[in-house]
Structures are given as structure tokens and as C-alpha cells.
PDB file of C-alpha atoms in Angstrom:
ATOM      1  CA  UNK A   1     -89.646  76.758-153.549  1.00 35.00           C
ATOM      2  CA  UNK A   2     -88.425  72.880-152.562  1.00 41.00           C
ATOM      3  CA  UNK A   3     -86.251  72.475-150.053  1.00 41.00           C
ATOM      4  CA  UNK A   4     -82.743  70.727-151.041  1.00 44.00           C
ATOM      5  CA  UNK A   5     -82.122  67.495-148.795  1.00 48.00           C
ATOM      6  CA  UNK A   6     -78.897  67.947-147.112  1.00 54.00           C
ATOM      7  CA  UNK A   7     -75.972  66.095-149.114  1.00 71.00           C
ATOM      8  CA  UNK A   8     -72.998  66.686-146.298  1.00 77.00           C
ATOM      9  CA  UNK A   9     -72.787  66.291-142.547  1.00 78.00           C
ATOM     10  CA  UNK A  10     -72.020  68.254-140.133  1.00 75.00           C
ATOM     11  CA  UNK A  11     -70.235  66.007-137.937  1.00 73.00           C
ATOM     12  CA  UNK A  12     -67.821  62.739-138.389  1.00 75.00           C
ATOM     13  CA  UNK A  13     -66.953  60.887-135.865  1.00 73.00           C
ATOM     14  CA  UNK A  14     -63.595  59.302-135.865  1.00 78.00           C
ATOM     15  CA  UNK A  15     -62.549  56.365-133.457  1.00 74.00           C
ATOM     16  CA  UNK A  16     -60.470  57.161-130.155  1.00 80.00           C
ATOM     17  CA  UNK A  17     -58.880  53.772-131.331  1.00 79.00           C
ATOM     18  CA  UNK A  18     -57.298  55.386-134.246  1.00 81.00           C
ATOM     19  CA  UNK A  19     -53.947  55.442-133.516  1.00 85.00           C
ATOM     20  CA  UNK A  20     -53.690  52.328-131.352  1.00 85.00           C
ATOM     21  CA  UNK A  21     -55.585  49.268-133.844  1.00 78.00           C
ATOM     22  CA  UNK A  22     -55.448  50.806-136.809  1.00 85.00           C
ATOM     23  CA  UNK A  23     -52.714  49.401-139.450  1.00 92.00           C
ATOM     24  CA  UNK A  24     -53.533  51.602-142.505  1.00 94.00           C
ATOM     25  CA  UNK A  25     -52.840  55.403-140.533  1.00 94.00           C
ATOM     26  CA  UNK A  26     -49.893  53.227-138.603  1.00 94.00           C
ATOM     27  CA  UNK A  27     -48.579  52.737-142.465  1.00 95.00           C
ATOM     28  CA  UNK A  28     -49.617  56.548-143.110  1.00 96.00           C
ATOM     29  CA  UNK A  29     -47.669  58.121-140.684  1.00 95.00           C
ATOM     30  CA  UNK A  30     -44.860  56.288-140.805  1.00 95.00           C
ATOM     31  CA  UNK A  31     -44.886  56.662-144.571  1.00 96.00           C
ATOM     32  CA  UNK A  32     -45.491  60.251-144.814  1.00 96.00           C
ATOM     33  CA  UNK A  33     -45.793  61.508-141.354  1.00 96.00           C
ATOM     34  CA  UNK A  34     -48.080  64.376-139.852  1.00 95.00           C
ATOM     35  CA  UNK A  35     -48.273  65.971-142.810  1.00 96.00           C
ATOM     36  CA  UNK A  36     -49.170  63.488-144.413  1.00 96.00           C
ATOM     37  CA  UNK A  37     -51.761  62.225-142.000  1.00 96.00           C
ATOM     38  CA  UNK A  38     -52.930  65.888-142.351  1.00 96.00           C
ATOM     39  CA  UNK A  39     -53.507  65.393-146.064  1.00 97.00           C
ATOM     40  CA  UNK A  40     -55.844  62.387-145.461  1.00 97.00           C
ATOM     41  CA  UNK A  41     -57.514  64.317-142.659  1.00 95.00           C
ATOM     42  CA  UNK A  42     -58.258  67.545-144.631  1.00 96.00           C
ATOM     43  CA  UNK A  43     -59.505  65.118-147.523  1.00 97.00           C
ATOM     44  CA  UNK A  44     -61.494  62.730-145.676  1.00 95.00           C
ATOM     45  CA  UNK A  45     -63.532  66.177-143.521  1.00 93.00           C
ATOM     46  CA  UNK A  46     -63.877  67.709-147.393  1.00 93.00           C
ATOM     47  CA  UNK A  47     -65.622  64.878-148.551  1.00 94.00           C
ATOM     48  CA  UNK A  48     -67.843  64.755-145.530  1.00 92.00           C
ATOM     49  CA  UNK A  49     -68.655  68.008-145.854  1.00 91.00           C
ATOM     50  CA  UNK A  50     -69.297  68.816-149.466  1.00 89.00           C
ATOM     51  CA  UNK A  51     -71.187  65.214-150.492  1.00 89.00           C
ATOM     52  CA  UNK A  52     -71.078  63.121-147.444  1.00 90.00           C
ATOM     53  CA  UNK A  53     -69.631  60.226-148.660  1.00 93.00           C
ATOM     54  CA  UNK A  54     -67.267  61.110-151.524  1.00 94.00           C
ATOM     55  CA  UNK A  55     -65.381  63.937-152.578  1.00 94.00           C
ATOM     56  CA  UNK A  56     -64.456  64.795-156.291  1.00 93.00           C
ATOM     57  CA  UNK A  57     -60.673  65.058-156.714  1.00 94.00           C
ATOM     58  CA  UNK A  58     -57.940  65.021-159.320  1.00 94.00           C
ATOM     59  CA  UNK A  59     -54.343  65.411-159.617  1.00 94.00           C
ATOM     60  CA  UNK A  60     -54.800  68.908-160.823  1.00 94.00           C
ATOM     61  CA  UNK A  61     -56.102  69.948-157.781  1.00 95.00           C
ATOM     62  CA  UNK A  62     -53.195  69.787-155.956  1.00 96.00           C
ATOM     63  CA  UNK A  63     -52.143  72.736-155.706  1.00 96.00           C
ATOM     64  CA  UNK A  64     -55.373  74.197-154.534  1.00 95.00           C
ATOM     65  CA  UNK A  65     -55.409  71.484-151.468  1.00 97.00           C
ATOM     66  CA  UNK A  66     -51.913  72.318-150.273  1.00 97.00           C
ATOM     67  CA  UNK A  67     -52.839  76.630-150.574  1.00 96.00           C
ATOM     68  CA  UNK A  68     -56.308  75.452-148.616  1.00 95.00           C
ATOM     69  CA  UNK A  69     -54.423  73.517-146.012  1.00 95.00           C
ATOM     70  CA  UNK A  70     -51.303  76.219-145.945  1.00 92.00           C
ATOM     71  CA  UNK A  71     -48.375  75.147-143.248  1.00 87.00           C
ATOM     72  CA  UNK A  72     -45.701  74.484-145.766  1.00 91.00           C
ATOM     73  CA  UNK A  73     -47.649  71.202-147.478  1.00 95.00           C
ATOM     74  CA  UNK A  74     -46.393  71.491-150.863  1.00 96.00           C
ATOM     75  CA  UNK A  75     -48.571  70.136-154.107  1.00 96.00           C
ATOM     76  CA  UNK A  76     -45.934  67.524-154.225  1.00 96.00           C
ATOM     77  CA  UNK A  77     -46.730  66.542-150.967  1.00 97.00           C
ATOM     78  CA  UNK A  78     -50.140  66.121-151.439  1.00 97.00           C
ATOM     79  CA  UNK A  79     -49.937  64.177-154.551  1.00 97.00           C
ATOM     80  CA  UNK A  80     -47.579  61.706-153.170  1.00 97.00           C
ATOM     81  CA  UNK A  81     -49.798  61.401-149.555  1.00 97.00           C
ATOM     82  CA  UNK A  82     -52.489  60.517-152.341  1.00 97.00           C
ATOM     83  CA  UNK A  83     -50.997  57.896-153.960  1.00 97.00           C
ATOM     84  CA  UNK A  84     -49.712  56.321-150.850  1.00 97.00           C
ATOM     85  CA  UNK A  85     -53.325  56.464-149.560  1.00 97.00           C
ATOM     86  CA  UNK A  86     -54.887  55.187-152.740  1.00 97.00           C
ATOM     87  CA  UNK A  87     -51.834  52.227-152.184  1.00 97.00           C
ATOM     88  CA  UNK A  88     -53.013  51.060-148.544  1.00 96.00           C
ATOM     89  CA  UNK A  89     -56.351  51.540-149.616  1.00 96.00           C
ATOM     90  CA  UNK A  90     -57.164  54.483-147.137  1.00 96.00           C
ATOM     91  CA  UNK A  91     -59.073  55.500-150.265  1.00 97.00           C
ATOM     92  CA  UNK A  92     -60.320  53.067-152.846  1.00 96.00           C
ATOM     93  CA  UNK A  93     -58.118  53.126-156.034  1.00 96.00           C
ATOM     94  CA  UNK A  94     -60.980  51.411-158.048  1.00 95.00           C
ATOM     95  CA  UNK A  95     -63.469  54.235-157.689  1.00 95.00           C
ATOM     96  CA  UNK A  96     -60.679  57.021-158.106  1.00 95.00           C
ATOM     97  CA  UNK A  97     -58.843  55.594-161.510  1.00 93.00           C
ATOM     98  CA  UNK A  98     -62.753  54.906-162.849  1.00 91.00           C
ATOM     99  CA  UNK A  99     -64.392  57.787-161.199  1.00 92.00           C
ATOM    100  CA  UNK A 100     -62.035  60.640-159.826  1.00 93.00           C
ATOM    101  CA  UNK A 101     -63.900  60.306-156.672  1.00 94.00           C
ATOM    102  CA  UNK A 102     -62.218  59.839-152.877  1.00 97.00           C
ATOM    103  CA  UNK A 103     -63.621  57.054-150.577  1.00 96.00           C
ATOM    104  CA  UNK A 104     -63.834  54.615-148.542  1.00 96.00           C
ATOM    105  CA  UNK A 105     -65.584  51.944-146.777  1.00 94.00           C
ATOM    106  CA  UNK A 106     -64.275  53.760-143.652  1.00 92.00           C
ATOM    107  CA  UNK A 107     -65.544  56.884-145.157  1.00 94.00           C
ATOM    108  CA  UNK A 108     -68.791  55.366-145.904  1.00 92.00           C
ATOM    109  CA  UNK A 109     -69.605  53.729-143.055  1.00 91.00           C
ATOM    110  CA  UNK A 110     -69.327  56.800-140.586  1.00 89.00           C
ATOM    111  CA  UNK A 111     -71.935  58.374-143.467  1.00 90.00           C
ATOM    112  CA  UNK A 112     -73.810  56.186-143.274  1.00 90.00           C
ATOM    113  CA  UNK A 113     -74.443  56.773-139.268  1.00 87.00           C
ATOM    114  CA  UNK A 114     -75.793  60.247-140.198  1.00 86.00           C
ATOM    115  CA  UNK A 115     -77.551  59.338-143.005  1.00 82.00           C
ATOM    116  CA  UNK A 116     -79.402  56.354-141.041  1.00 80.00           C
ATOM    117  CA  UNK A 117     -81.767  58.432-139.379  1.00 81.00           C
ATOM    118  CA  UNK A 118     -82.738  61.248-142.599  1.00 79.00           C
ATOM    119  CA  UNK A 119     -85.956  60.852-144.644  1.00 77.00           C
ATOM    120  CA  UNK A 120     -83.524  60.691-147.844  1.00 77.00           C
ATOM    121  CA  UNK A 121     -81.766  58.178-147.637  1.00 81.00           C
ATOM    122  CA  UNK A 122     -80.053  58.277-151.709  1.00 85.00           C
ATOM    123  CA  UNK A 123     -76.432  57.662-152.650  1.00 88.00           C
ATOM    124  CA  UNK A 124     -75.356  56.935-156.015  1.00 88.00           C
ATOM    125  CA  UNK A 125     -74.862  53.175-156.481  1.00 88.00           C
ATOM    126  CA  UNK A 126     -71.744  53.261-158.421  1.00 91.00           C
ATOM    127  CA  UNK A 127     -70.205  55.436-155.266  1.00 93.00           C
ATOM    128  CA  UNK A 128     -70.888  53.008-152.858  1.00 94.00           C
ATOM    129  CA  UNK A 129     -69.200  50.120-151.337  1.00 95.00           C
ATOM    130  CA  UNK A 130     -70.843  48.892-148.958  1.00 93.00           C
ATOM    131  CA  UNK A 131     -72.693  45.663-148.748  1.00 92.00           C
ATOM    132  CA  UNK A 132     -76.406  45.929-148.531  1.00 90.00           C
ATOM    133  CA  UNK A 133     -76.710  44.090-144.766  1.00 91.00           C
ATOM    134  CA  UNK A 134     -74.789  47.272-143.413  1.00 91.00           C
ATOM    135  CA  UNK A 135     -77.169  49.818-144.783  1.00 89.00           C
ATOM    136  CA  UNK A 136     -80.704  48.778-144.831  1.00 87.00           C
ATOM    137  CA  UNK A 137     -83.330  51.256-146.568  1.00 85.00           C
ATOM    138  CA  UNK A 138     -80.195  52.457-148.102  1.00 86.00           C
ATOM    139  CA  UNK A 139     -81.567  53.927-151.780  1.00 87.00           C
ATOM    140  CA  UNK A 140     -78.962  53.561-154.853  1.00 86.00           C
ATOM    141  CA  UNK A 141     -79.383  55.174-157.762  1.00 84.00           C
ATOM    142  CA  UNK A 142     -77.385  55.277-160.932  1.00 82.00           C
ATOM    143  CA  UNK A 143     -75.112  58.161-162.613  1.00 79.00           C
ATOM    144  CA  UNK A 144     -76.959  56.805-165.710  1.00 74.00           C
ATOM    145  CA  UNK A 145     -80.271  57.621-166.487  1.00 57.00           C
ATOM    146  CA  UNK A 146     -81.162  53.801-168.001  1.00 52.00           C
ATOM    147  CA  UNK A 147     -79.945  51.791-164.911  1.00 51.00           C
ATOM    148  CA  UNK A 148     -82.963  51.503-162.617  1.00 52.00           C
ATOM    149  CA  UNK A 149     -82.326  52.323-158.544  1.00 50.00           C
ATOM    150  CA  UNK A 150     -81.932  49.592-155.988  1.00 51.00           C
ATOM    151  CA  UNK A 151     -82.712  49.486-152.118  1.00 52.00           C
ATOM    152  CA  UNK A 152     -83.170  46.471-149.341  1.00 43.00           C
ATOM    153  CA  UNK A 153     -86.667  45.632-149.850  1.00 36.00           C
ATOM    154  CA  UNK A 154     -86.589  45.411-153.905  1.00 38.00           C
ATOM    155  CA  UNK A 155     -83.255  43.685-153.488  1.00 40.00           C
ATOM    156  CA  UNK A 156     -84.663  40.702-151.296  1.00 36.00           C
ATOM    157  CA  UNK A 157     -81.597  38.997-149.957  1.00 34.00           C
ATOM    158  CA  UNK A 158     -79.056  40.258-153.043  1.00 40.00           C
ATOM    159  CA  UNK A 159     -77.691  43.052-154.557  1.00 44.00           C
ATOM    160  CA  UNK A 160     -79.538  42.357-158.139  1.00 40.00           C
ATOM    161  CA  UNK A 161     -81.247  45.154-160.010  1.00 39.00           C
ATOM    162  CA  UNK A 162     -84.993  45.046-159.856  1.00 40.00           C
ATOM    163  CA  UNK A 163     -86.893  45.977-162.983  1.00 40.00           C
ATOM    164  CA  UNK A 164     -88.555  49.146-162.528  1.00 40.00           C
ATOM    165  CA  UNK A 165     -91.915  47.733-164.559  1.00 39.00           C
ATOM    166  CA  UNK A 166     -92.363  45.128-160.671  1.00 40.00           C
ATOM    167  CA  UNK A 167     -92.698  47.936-158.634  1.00 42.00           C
ATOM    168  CA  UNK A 168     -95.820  50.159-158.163  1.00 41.00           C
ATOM    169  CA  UNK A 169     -94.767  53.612-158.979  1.00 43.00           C
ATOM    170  CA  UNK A 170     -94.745  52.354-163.149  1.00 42.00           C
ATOM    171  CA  UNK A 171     -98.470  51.066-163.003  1.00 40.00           C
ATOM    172  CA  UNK A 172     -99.639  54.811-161.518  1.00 40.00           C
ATOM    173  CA  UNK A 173     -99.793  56.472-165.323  1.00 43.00           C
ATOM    174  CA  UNK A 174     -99.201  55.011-168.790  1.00 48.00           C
ATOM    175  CA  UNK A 175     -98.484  58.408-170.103  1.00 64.00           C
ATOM    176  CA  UNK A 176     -94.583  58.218-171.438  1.00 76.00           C
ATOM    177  CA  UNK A 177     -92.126  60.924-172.820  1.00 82.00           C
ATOM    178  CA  UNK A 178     -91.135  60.241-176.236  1.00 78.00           C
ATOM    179  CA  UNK A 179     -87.161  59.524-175.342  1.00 82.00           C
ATOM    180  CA  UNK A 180     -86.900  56.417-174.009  1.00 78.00           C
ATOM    181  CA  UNK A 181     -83.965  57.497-171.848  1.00 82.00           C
ATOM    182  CA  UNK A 182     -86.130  60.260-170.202  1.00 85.00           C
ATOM    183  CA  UNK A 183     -88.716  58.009-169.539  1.00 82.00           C
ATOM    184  CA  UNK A 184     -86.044  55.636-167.653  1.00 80.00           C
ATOM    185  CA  UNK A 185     -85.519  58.752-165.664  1.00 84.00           C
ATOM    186  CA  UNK A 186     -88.599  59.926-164.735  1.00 87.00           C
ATOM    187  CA  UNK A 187     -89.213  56.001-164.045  1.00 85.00           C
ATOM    188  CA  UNK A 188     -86.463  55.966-161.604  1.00 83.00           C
ATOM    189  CA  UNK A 189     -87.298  59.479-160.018  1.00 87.00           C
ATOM    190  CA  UNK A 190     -90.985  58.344-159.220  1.00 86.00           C
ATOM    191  CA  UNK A 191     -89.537  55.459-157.308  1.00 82.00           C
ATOM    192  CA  UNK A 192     -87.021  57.258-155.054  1.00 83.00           C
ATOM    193  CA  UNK A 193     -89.683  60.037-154.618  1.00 84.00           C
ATOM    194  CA  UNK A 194     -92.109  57.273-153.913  1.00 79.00           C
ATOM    195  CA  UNK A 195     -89.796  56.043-150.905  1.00 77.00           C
ATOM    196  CA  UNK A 196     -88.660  59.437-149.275  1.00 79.00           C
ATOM    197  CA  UNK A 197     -92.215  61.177-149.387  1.00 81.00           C
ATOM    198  CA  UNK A 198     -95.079  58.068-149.846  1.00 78.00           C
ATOM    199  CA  UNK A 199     -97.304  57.661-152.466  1.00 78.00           C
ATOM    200  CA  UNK A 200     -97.776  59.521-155.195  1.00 81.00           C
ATOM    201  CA  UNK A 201    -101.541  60.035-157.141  1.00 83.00           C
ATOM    202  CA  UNK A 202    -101.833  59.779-160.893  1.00 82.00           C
ATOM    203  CA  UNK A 203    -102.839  63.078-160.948  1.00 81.00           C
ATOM    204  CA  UNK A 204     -99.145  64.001-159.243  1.00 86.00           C
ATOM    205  CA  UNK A 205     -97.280  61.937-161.680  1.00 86.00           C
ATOM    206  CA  UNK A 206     -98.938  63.790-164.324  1.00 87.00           C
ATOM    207  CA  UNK A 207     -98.517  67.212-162.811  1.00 87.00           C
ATOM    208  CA  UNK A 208     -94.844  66.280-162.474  1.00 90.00           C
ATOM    209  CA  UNK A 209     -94.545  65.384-166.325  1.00 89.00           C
ATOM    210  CA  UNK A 210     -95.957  68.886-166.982  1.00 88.00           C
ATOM    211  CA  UNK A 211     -93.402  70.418-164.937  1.00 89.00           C
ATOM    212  CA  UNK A 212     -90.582  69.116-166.247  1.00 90.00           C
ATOM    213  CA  UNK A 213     -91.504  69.989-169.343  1.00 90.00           C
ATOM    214  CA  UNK A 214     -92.010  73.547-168.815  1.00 90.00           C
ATOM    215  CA  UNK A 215     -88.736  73.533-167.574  1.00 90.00           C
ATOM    216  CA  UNK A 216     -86.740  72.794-170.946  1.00 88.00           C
ATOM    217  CA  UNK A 217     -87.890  71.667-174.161  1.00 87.00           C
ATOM    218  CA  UNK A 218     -84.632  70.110-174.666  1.00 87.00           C
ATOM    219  CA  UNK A 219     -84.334  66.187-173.825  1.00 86.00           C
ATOM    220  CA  UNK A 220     -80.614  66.176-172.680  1.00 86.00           C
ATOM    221  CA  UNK A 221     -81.792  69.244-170.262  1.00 88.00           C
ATOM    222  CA  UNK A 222     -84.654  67.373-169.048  1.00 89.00           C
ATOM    223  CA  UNK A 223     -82.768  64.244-168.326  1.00 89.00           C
ATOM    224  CA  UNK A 224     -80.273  66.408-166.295  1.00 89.00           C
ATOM    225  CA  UNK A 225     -82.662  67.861-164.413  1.00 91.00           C
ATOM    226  CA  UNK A 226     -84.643  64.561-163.405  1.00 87.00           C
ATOM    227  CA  UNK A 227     -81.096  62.649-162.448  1.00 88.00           C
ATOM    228  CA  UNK A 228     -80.554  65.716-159.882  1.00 86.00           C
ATOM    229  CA  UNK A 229     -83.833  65.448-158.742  1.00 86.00           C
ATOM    230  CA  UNK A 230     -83.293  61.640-158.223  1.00 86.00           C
ATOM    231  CA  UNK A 231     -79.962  62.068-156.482  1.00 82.00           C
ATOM    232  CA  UNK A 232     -80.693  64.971-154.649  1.00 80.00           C
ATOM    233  CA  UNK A 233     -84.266  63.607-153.104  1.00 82.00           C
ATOM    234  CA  UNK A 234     -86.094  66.319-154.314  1.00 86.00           C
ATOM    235  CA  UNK A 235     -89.933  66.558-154.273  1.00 86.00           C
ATOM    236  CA  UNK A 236     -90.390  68.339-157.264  1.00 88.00           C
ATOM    237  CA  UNK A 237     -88.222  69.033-160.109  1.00 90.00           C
ATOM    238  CA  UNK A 238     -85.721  72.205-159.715  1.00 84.00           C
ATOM    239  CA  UNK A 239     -84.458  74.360-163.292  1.00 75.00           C
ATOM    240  CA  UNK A 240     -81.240  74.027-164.716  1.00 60.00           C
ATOM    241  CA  UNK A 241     -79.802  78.174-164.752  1.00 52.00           C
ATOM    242  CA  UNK A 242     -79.574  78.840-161.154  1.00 44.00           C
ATOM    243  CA  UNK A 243     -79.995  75.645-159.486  1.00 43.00           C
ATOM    244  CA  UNK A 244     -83.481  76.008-158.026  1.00 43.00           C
ATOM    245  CA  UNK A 245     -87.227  76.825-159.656  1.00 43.00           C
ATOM    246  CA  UNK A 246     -88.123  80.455-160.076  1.00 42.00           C
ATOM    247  CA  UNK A 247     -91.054  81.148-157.816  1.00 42.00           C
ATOM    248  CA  UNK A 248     -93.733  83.450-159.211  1.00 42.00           C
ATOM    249  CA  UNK A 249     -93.492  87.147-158.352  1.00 42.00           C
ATOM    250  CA  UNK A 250     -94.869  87.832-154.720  1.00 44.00           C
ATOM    251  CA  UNK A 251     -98.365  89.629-154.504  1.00 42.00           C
ATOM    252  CA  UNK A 252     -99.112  92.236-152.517  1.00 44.00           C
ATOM    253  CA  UNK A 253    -101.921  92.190-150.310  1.00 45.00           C
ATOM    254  CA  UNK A 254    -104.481  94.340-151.071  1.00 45.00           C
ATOM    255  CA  UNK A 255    -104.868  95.788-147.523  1.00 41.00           C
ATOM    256  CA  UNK A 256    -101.456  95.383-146.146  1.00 43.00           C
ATOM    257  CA  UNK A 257     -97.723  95.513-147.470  1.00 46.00           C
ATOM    258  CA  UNK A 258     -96.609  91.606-146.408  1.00 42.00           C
ATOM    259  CA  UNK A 259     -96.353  89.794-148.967  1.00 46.00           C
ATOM    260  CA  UNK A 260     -98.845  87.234-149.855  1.00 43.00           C
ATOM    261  CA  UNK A 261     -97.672  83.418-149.208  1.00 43.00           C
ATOM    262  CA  UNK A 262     -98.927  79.665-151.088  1.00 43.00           C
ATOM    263  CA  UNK A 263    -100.833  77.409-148.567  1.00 41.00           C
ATOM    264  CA  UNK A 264     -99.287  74.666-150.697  1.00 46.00           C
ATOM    265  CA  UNK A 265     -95.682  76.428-150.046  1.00 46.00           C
ATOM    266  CA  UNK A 266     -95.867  76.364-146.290  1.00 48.00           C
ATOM    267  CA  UNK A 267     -97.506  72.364-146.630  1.00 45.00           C
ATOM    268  CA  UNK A 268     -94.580  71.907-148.258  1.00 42.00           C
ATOM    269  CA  UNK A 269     -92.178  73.069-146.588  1.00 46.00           C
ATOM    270  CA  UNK A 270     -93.783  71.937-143.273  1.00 46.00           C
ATOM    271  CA  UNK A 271     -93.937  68.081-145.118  1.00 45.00           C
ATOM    272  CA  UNK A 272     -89.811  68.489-145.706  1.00 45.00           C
ATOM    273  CA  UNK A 273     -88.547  70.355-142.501  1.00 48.00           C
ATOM    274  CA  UNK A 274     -86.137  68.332-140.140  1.00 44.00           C
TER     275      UNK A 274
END
């Protein structure tokens, strides 16, 4: 079974400065006080946690912040510490209103310190906000199957999308689904893939093809599982029902009762460990 590159962090380290040189939480808490500050806290740690560098978040969930978070912080409370954070730009109102996602380049930046020294190295590239100078070998990829994935060294010295048909991973097998928009996908996964785990054979790219289609016979499924391979780092392409790929029954051995194990498993699993 593939091992799932870690999305969250387990740490965020906030400045010691904090409350001395920064104008935004000085607005904050004289705005809305420690509650409020509280809010922003118990917001910024979620996102950390759950994605790393954004956290999905609406008006209607409220309520289920301020029953998390308990000590008399009503919904209202929360909604109003939102906006006010949203206003100083504590969180970026651009991505919210067009995304329903909260960040930051604050946010991102202390990320980005974990995520500097992993293998996968993928955000989504309508997430992210910073500049390409303060995250080199940074990988973005697109919520949208047909936008092709950037990084530093296709970028050069600007931010431009690189056609996917320059780069090496598209010249490896000129066997193509029949959807256009899958193919875009599959493009796009072979080149993140490509960067976190090296080169990739014909014969893989092939195998992979295969595999996916096993998976679903259905187009929109098969997209949907390629753009959460992409995003996610994977190494190999995970099914749709549960979340992960349904490993073959176990054998038993015929002169013991452990169970038997896949050389190319433990490779595997050897090739992904931290």
C-alpha cells in the first residue's frame, strides 16, 4: 500500500517578537482582545495542522469553532474576529471571498520552513502567495486538471507557466487517454512524480496508465483520482471509496502462519520512509 506524504506539521513556530513589532496582532487585540487573538490562534494552529498551509473555512462553521474552542467564545464572536482579520489582512481576503480558504503569507512562510526540507515539496498554486525567490524547488500545481504545474527550475527567473510538452516526462510514452482533460492530468502527475521520486521508465508510465484505469472506468473518477495523486505526492495512484488502494488478500505461508509480504512493498515503502 503507498504511503501518504504528510500534508500538516507538527510544529509552528511563532516569533518571540510577536507582541512587540508586530502592527497587525497590535490592531487584533486591541480590536477584539484575547479572545479574539484566541480566534486567530486556534485558526492559524488548525490550518497548520490539517493542510499545512491553508485551512478550509466558511461562515457556517462558526458555530463549530466557538463549541471546539469552548470558554464562552460565542459564534458571533468568531465571525466578527474573522472579518476583522480578513480586514488587516491577518488572513488574505482574496483567497477567502474566491476560495473559502484561510491564509497568509505569514502562514505560509512558517510552512514553508517545514516543508523546505521534505521530499514532497507540492502546494496548490492557486493557494499560494508567495513569490517564487522565497521558496525554491517549491512544486505548484493547479486545482484544475488543464493548468500544467510550475516550480523554480521550469520557471527560470518568472512565475510563467511552462508547457508541459518542454519538459521530459511527455516524451517518455506517446500512449494518451482518450479525454483530453485526463491526459492533462496524468501529464501533470508524471511531472510532480518525476520531481519527488526521479525518473520514471516507459514501462512505469505505462504500468501507471493501466492502473488508473482499473481503478474506475469513469473519466470524471479518474481525473479525481490523478489530481489527488498530484497534490498529495503520491507514487502510485490510490482508489476513490476509502481513500487508499485495496491490497490483495494476504497469503499464508505454506509452512508457517505469518503472513506472506511483496519485496516490491517493503522497496517501497523503504524508497518513501522519512
Amino acid at each position: 500500500m503507498a504511503g501518504r506524504p504528510k500534508q500538516g506539521i507538527d510544529y509552528s513556530g511563532w516569533s518571540v517578537d510577536i507582541f512587540d513589532g508586530d502592527k497587525k496582532i497590535d490592531k487584533l487585540l486591541d480590536a477584539k482582545g484575547w479572545k479574539g487573538f484566541g480566534i486567530y490562534f486556534f485558526l492559524c494552529q488548525r490550518a497548520y495542522k490539517v493542510n499545512g498551509y491553508f485551512y478550509e473555512w466558511g461562515y457556517d462553521d462558526c458555530a463549530t469553532t466557538a463549541r471546539k474552542m469552548g470558554g464562552g467564545i460565542s459564534s458571533g464572536t468568531v465571525k466578527e474576529t474573522v472579518d476583522y482579520c480578513l480586514q488587516v489582512d491577518l488572513f488574505d481576503k482574496r483567497l477567502f471571498d474566491e476560495w473559502g480558504v484561510l491564509t497568509s503569507r505569514g502562514i505560509q512562510r512558517r510552512f514553508w520552513t517545514v516543508l523546505s526540507e521534505r521530499r514532497n515539496k507540492t502546494v496548490y498554486s492557486e493557494y499560494w502567495l508567495l513569490k517564487p525567490e522565497e521558496c525554491k524547488g517549491l512544486v505548484k500545481v493547479s486545482l484544475f486538471p488543464d493548468v500544467q504545474p510550475t516550480n523554480s527550475y521550469l520557471q527560470g527567473a518568472n512565475d510563467d507557466v511552462q508547457p508541459i510538452k518542454n519538459s521530459k516526462v511527455n516524451k517518455k510514452d506517446n500512449t494518451v487517454f482518450q479525454s483530453p482533460e485526463l491526459e492533462s492530468a496524468f501529464q501533470m502527475y508524471l511531472l510532480v512524480r518525476e520531481h519527488n521520486y526521479g525518473a520514471i521508465l516507459p514501462e512505469q508510465v505505462q504500468a501507471l496508465r493501466e492502473d488508473l484505469l482499473s481503478l474506475s472506468n469513469k473519466p470524471e473518477e479518474q481525473i479525481a483520482i490523478v489530481k489527488k495523486a498530484t497534490a498529495g505526492g503520491y507514487k502510485e495512484f490510490l482508489g476513490m471509496k476509502k481513500g487508499k488502494r485495496t491490497s490483495p488478500a494476504k497469503k499464508k505461508d505454506n509452512f508457517n502462519n505469518f503472513d506472506g509480504r511483496s519485496y516490491d512493498q517493503e522497496m517501497y515503502m523503504g524508497l518513501i520512509e522519512k
